[in-house]
CSV table of C-alpha atoms in Angstrom, one decimal:
chain,number,residue,atom,x,y,z
L,1379,MET,CA,6.7,23.8,-58.5
L,1380,LYS,CA,6.9,26.8,-56.3
L,1381,LYS,CA,4.8,27.1,-53.2
L,1382,PHE,CA,3.6,30.7,-53.2
L,1383,GLY,CA,3.0,32.8,-50.0
L,1384,SER,CA,1.3,36.1,-50.0
L,1385,PHE,CA,0.9,39.2,-47.9
L,1386,SER,CA,-1.6,42.0,-48.4
L,1387,GLY,CA,-1.7,45.5,-47.0
L,1388,LYS,CA,-0.9,49.2,-47.6
L,1389,ILE,CA,2.5,50.4,-48.8
L,1390,THR,CA,4.1,52.5,-46.1
L,1391,MET,CA,7.6,53.0,-47.6
L,1392,ILE,CA,9.5,52.5,-50.9
L,1393,ASN,CA,13.3,53.0,-50.8
L,1394,ASP,CA,16.3,52.1,-52.9
L,1395,PHE,CA,17.8,48.8,-51.8
L,1396,LEU,CA,21.5,48.1,-52.0
L,1397,ILE,CA,22.2,44.5,-53.0
L,1398,ASP,CA,26.0,44.6,-53.0
L,1399,GLN,CA,28.8,46.9,-51.9
L,1400,SER,CA,29.7,48.0,-55.5
L,1401,GLY,CA,26.5,50.1,-55.8
L,1402,MET,CA,26.0,48.9,-59.3
L,1403,GLY,CA,22.4,47.9,-58.7
L,1404,LEU,CA,21.5,51.0,-56.8
L,1405,GLY,CA,18.1,52.3,-58.1
L,1406,CYS,CA,17.3,49.0,-59.8
L,1407,TYR,CA,16.2,47.3,-56.5
L,1408,LYS,CA,13.6,48.7,-54.1
L,1409,LEU,CA,12.6,47.8,-50.6
L,1410,MET,CA,8.9,48.1,-50.1
L,1411,SER,CA,7.3,48.0,-46.7
L,1412,VAL,CA,3.7,46.7,-46.5
L,1413,GLU,CA,1.5,46.9,-43.4
L,1414,ASN,CA,-1.8,45.0,-43.0
L,1415,ASP,CA,-4.9,45.9,-41.0
L,1416,ASP,CA,-3.5,44.1,-38.0
L,1417,GLY,CA,-0.3,46.1,-37.9
L,1418,SER,CA,1.9,43.3,-39.2
L,1419,ILE,CA,4.7,44.5,-41.5
L,1420,VAL,CA,6.5,42.7,-44.3
L,1421,ASN,CA,9.3,44.1,-46.4
L,1422,PHE,CA,9.4,43.1,-50.1
L,1423,VAL,CA,12.6,43.3,-52.1
L,1424,ILE,CA,11.5,44.4,-55.6
L,1425,SER,CA,13.9,43.4,-58.3
L,1426,PRO,CA,13.9,44.1,-62.1
L,1427,ASP,CA,12.4,40.6,-62.4
L,1428,THR,CA,9.4,41.2,-60.2
L,1429,TYR,CA,6.2,41.0,-62.2
L,1430,PHE,CA,3.7,43.7,-61.6
L,1431,VAL,CA,0.2,42.7,-62.7
L,1432,ASP,CA,-1.1,45.1,-65.4
L,1433,ARG,CA,2.3,46.8,-65.4
L,1434,VAL,CA,1.0,49.3,-62.8
L,1435,THR,CA,3.2,51.7,-60.9
L,1436,VAL,CA,2.6,51.6,-57.1
L,1437,ARG,CA,3.1,54.4,-54.6
L,1438,VAL,CA,3.0,54.8,-50.8
L,1439,GLY,CA,-0.6,54.4,-49.7
L,1440,ASP,CA,-1.6,51.9,-52.3
L,1441,LYS,CA,-3.1,48.6,-51.2
L,1442,VAL,CA,-1.1,45.7,-52.7
L,1443,THR,CA,-0.6,42.0,-52.4
L,1444,GLY,CA,2.9,40.6,-52.8
L,1445,TYR,CA,3.6,37.0,-53.7
L,1446,TYR,CA,6.9,35.2,-52.8
L,1447,ASP,CA,8.4,31.7,-52.9
L,1448,ALA,CA,7.4,30.3,-49.5
L,1449,ASN,CA,10.2,27.7,-49.7
L,1450,ALA,CA,13.0,30.2,-50.4
L,1451,PRO,CA,15.4,30.9,-47.6
L,1452,VAL,CA,14.8,34.2,-45.8
L,1453,PRO,CA,17.0,36.2,-43.4
L,1454,LEU,CA,15.9,35.9,-39.8
L,1455,ILE,CA,15.1,39.5,-39.2
L,1456,PHE,CA,12.1,41.6,-38.2
L,1457,PRO,CA,10.1,42.6,-40.0
L,1458,PRO,CA,10.3,39.6,-42.4
L,1459,GLN,CA,11.9,40.3,-45.8
L,1460,TYR,CA,10.8,38.4,-48.9
L,1461,ARG,CA,11.9,38.6,-52.5
L,1462,ALA,CA,8.7,39.6,-54.4
L,1463,LEU,CA,8.0,37.5,-57.4
L,1464,VAL,CA,4.6,39.0,-58.2
L,1465,MET,CA,3.0,42.3,-57.0
L,1466,VAL,CA,-0.7,43.2,-57.5
L,1467,LYS,CA,-2.2,46.5,-56.9
L,1468,ASN,CA,-5.6,45.6,-55.3
L,1469,THR,CA,-8.5,47.0,-57.3
L,1470,PRO,CA,-12.2,46.5,-56.9
L,1471,TYR,CA,-13.9,43.8,-59.1
L,1472,GLN,CA,-10.6,42.1,-59.9
L,1473,ASN,CA,-9.3,39.0,-58.2
L,1474,VAL,CA,-5.8,37.6,-58.6
L,1475,LYS,CA,-4.5,34.1,-57.7
L,1476,VAL,CA,-0.9,33.1,-58.1
L,1477,ASP,CA,-0.4,29.4,-57.7
L,1478,TYR,CA,0.5,26.1,-59.3
L,1479,PHE,CA,-2.4,24.7,-61.3
L,1480,ASN,CA,-2.5,20.9,-62.0
L,1481,GLY,CA,-3.7,19.0,-65.0
L,1482,GLU,CA,-7.3,19.7,-64.1
L,1483,LEU,CA,-6.6,23.4,-63.7
L,1484,ILE,CA,-7.1,23.2,-59.9
L,1485,SER,CA,-4.8,25.3,-57.7
L,1486,SER,CA,-2.4,23.6,-55.3
L,1487,ASP,CA,-4.4,24.6,-52.3
L,1488,ASN,CA,-7.6,23.3,-53.9
L,1489,THR,CA,-9.4,26.6,-53.6
L,1490,LEU,CA,-9.8,27.6,-57.3
L,1491,ARG,CA,-10.7,25.7,-60.5
L,1492,LEU,CA,-10.2,27.4,-63.9
L,1493,ILE,CA,-12.7,27.0,-66.7
L,1494,LEU,CA,-11.2,28.2,-69.9
L,1495,SER,CA,-13.2,30.0,-72.5
L,1496,PRO,CA,-12.4,31.2,-76.0
L,1497,TYR,CA,-12.2,34.7,-74.6
L,1498,THR,CA,-9.6,33.8,-71.9
L,1499,MET,CA,-6.4,35.6,-72.8
L,1500,ILE,CA,-3.4,33.4,-72.1
L,1501,VAL,CA,0.0,35.1,-72.3
L,1502,LEU,CA,3.6,34.8,-71.1
L,1503,GLU,CA,5.1,37.3,-68.7
L,1504,ASN,CA,6.4,39.3,-71.7
L,1505,ASP,CA,2.8,39.6,-73.0
L,1506,GLN,CA,3.4,37.2,-75.9
L,1507,PHE,CA,0.6,34.7,-76.6
L,1508,PHE,CA,0.9,31.2,-75.0
L,1509,ASN,CA,-0.7,28.8,-77.5
L,1510,ARG,CA,-1.1,25.7,-75.3
L,1511,ILE,CA,-3.4,24.7,-72.5
L,1512,PRO,CA,-1.7,26.1,-69.3
L,1513,ILE,CA,-1.9,22.9,-67.2
L,1514,ASN,CA,0.8,21.8,-64.7
L,1515,ARG,CA,2.3,25.3,-64.4
L,1516,ASN,CA,2.7,28.3,-62.1
L,1517,LEU,CA,0.0,30.8,-63.2
L,1518,ILE,CA,-1.1,34.3,-62.5
L,1519,VAL,CA,-4.9,34.2,-62.9
L,1520,ILE,CA,-6.9,37.3,-63.1
L,1521,TYR,CA,-10.7,37.0,-62.8
L,1522,LYS,CA,-13.8,38.8,-61.7
L,1523,ALA,CA,-16.3,36.4,-60.0
L,1524,SER,CA,-16.2,32.8,-58.9
L,1525,THR,CA,-18.7,30.3,-57.6
L,1526,LYS,CA,-19.0,29.5,-53.8
L,1527,SER,CA,-18.3,25.8,-54.4
L,1528,ILE,CA,-15.2,24.0,-53.2
L,1529,PRO,CA,-13.1,24.5,-55.1
L,1530,ALA,CA,-14.5,27.8,-56.4
L,1531,GLN,CA,-14.8,27.9,-60.1
L,1532,THR,CA,-14.1,30.8,-62.4
L,1533,VAL,CA,-13.7,31.8,-66.0
L,1534,PRO,CA,-10.6,34.0,-65.9
L,1535,TYR,CA,-10.3,36.8,-68.4
L,1536,LYS,CA,-6.5,36.6,-68.3
L,1537,ILE,CA,-3.9,34.0,-67.4
L,1538,ILE,CA,-0.2,34.8,-67.3
L,1539,VAL,CA,2.0,31.7,-67.6
L,1540,MET,CA,5.1,31.9,-65.4
L,1541,CYS,CA,7.8,29.9,-67.3
């Protein structure tokens, strides 16, 4: 079970990122700087394995949220640099939650409970159907509205199972 951290803001820079001295991966890895409204900056390392929700292409100026493994080791540099696991281009009327959901489909931080419907699309990261109940797994949940209860409840329109 991963503990996910997140950071939201506006993309201020996207550059190629060299991961080794051979130069073999040049162009395959990117360094993306994101600045929030308070002026805090985070650099995300974008790899070929980074999952972009809705397979969108992002550009400088886009508002995004990056999710990373909060328990993974990170270099002690400023600004902080995280390996992005999931990137979301923020759009109106769409909410995204990346977290571990238990056997009752409640997120690890107890802020969201999922109510599945026959119309909830449940897929793997490669867009193939997942034909089981997605309990006790790391999930990317895409939904529109939720209740104001604790935990909030929602009927997601799409769930991506992170295997």
